[in-house]
Short mmCIF file of C-alpha atoms in Angstrom, two decimals:
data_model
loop_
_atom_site.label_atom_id
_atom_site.label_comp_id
_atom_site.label_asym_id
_atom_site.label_seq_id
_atom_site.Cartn_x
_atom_site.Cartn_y
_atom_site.Cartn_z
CA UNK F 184 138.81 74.24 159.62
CA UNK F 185 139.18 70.79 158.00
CA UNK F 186 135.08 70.30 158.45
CA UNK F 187 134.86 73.64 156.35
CA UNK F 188 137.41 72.34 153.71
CA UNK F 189 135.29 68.97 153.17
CA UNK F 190 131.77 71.57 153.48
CA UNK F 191 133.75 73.18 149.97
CA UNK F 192 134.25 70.03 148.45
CA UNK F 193 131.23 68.39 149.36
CA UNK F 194 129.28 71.11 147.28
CA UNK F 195 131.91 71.57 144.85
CA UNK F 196 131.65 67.81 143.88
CA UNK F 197 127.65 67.87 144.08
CA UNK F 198 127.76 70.98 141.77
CA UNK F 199 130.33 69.41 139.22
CA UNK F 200 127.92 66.61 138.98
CA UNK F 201 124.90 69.29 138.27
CA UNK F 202 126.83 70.79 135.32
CA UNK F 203 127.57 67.57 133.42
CA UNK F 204 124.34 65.33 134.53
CA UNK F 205 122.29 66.74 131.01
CA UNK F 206 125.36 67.01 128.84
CA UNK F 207 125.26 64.53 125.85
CA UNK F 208 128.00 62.06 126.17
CA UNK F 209 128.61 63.50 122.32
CA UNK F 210 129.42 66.83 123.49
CA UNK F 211 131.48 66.03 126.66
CA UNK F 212 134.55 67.19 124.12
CA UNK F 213 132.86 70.05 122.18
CA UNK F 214 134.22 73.41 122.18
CA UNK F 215 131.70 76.13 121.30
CA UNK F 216 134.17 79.23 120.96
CA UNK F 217 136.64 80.80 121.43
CA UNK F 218 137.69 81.25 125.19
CA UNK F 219 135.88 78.44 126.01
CA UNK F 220 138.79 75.92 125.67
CA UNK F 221 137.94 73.82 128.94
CA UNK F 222 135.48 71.35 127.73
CA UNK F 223 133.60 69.35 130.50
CA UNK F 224 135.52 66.24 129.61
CA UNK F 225 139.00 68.14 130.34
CA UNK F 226 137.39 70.05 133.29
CA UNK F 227 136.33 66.66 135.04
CA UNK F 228 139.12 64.96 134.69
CA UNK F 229 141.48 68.53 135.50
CA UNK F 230 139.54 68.49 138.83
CA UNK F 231 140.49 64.27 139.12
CA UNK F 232 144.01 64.85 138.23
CA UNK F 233 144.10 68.40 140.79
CA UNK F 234 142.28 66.41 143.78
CA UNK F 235 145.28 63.23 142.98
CA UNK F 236 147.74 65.54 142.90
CA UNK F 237 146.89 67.37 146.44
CA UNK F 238 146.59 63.94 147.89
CA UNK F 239 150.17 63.41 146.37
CA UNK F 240 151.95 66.75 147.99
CA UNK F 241 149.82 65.83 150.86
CA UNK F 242 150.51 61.73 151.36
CA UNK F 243 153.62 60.87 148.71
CA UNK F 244 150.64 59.04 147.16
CA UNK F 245 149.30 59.63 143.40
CA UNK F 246 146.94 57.45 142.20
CA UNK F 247 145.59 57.88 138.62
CA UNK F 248 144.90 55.58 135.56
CA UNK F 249 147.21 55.63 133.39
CA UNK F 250 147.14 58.49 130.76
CA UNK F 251 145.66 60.85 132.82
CA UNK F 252 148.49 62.59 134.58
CA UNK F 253 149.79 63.92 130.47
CA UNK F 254 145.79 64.38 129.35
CA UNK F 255 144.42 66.22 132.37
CA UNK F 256 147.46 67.58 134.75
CA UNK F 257 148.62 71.37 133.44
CA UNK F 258 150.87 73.71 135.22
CA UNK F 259 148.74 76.71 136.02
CA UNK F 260 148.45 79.84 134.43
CA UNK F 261 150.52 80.36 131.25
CA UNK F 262 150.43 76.44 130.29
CA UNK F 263 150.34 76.25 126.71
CA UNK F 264 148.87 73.36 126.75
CA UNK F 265 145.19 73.33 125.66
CA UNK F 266 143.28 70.36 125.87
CA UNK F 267 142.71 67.42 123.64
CA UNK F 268 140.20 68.54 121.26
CA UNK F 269 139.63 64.75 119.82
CA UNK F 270 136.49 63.32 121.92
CA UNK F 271 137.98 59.57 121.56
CA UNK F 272 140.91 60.71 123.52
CA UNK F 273 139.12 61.13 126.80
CA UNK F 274 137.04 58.80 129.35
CA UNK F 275 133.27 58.90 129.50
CA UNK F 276 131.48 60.82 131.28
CA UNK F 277 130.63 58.02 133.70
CA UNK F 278 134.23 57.37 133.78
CA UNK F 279 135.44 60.71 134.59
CA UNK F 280 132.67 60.95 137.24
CA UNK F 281 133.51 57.64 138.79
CA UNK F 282 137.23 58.84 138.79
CA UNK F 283 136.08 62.55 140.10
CA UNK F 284 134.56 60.94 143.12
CA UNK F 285 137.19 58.65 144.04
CA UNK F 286 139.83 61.20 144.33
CA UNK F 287 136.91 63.11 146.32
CA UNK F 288 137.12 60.34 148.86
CA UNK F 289 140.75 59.88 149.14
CA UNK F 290 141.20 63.89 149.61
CA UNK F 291 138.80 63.68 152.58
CA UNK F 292 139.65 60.65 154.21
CA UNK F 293 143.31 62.01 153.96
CA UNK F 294 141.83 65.41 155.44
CA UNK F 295 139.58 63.28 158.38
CA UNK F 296 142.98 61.88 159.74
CA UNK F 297 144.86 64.81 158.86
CA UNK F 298 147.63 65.73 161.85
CA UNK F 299 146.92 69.41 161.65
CA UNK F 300 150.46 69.85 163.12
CA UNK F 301 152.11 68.72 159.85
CA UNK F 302 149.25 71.35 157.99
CA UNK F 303 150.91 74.67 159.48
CA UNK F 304 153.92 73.18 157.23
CA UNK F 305 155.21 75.54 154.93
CA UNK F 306 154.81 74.18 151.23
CA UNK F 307 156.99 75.83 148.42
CA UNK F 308 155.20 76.27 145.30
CA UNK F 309 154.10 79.18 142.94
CA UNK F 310 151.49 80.42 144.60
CA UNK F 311 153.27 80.65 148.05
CA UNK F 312 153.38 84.25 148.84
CA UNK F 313 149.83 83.73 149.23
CA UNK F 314 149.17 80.75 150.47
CA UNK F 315 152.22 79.34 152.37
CA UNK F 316 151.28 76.19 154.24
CA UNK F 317 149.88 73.12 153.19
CA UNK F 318 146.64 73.79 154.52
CA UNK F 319 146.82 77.17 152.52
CA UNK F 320 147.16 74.77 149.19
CA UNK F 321 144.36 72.63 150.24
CA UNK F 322 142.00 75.12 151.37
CA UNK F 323 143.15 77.11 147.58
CA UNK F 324 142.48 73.76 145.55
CA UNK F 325 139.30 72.96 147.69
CA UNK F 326 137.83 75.95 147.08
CA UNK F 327 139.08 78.57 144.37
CA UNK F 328 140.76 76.15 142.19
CA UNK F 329 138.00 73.78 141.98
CA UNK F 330 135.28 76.89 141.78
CA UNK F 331 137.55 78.57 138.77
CA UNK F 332 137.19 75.80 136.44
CA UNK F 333 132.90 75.19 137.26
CA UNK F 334 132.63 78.53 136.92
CA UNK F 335 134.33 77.44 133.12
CA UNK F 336 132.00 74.67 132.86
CA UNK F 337 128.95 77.26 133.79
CA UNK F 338 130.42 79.47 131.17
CA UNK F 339 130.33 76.50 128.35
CA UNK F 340 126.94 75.58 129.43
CA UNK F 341 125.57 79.22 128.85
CA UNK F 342 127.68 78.96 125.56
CA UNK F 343 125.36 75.87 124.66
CA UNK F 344 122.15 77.41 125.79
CA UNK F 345 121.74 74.81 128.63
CA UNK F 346 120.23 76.11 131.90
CA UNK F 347 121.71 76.92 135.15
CA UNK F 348 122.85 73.79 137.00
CA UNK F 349 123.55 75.83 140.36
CA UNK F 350 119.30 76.88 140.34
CA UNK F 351 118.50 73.08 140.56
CA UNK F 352 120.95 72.20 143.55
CA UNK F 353 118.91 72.25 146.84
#
């Protein structure tokens, strides 16, 4: 199971770095309409902040530079909180990649030396009535969490008439 967790992220990562790779630094911020609140700048650094926090409920462990926890971390649905919609409040693009991947890494070499014992844990949280363990929340953030908010970041990208990142992924 934990080979097919790292298979989602793998992908998931590779694909998050498709949708942004042709996006002017300029528009990392922009917000083309309505619905389409999630800008690629908030939606990289949402993914950092979700992959930290994992690691966290996971190891006791959150690493993030400072700031990002209050500019990227929201509480799920029915947050208020929309993001930042000055550009000079968020990292580049090459920093919110460089951040992207390194919580990547520490989520999978957590998940390599996982003791899959401690995974069939219960884990109280919102979403528990569905997915009750810990490896229930990783395999959620891993995969539908993470897939939501591209999907978001495909959405703004259609909204911008850019093409389809997923078509260029082999």
């Amino acid at each position: 199971m934990i080979n097919e967790i790292i298979n989602q992220l793998d992908f998931n990562y590779v694909y998050a770095k498709q949708l942004v790779s042709d996006i002017p630094e300029d528009k990392m911020a922009f917000k083309p309409g309505p619905g389409l609140d999630n800008h690629p700048a908030f939606t990289l650094g949402h993914l950092a902040t979700a992959c930290a926090n994992l690691t966290k409920n996971l190891t006791g462990e959150f690493k993030l530079p400072e700031k990002w926890q209050k500019l990227f971390m929201r509480t799920g649905p029915g947050d208020p909180t929309l993001p930042e919609p000055d550009p000079a409040a968020y990292p580049t693009k090459e920093e919110l990649m460089k951040e992207l991947n390194n919580q990547h890494e520490r989520l999978i070499a957590f998940l390599l030396k996982a003791d899959t014992t401690r995974l069939e844990k219960e884990f109280e949280w919102r979403f528990a009535s569905y997915f009750p363990t810990y490896l229930d929340r990783i395999m959620f953030i891993s995969a539908n969490h993470y897939a939501m908010h591209l999907g978001q970041l495909a959405a703004w990208r259609r909204a911008m008439g850019m093409p389809s990142a997923l078509g260029s992924i082999e």
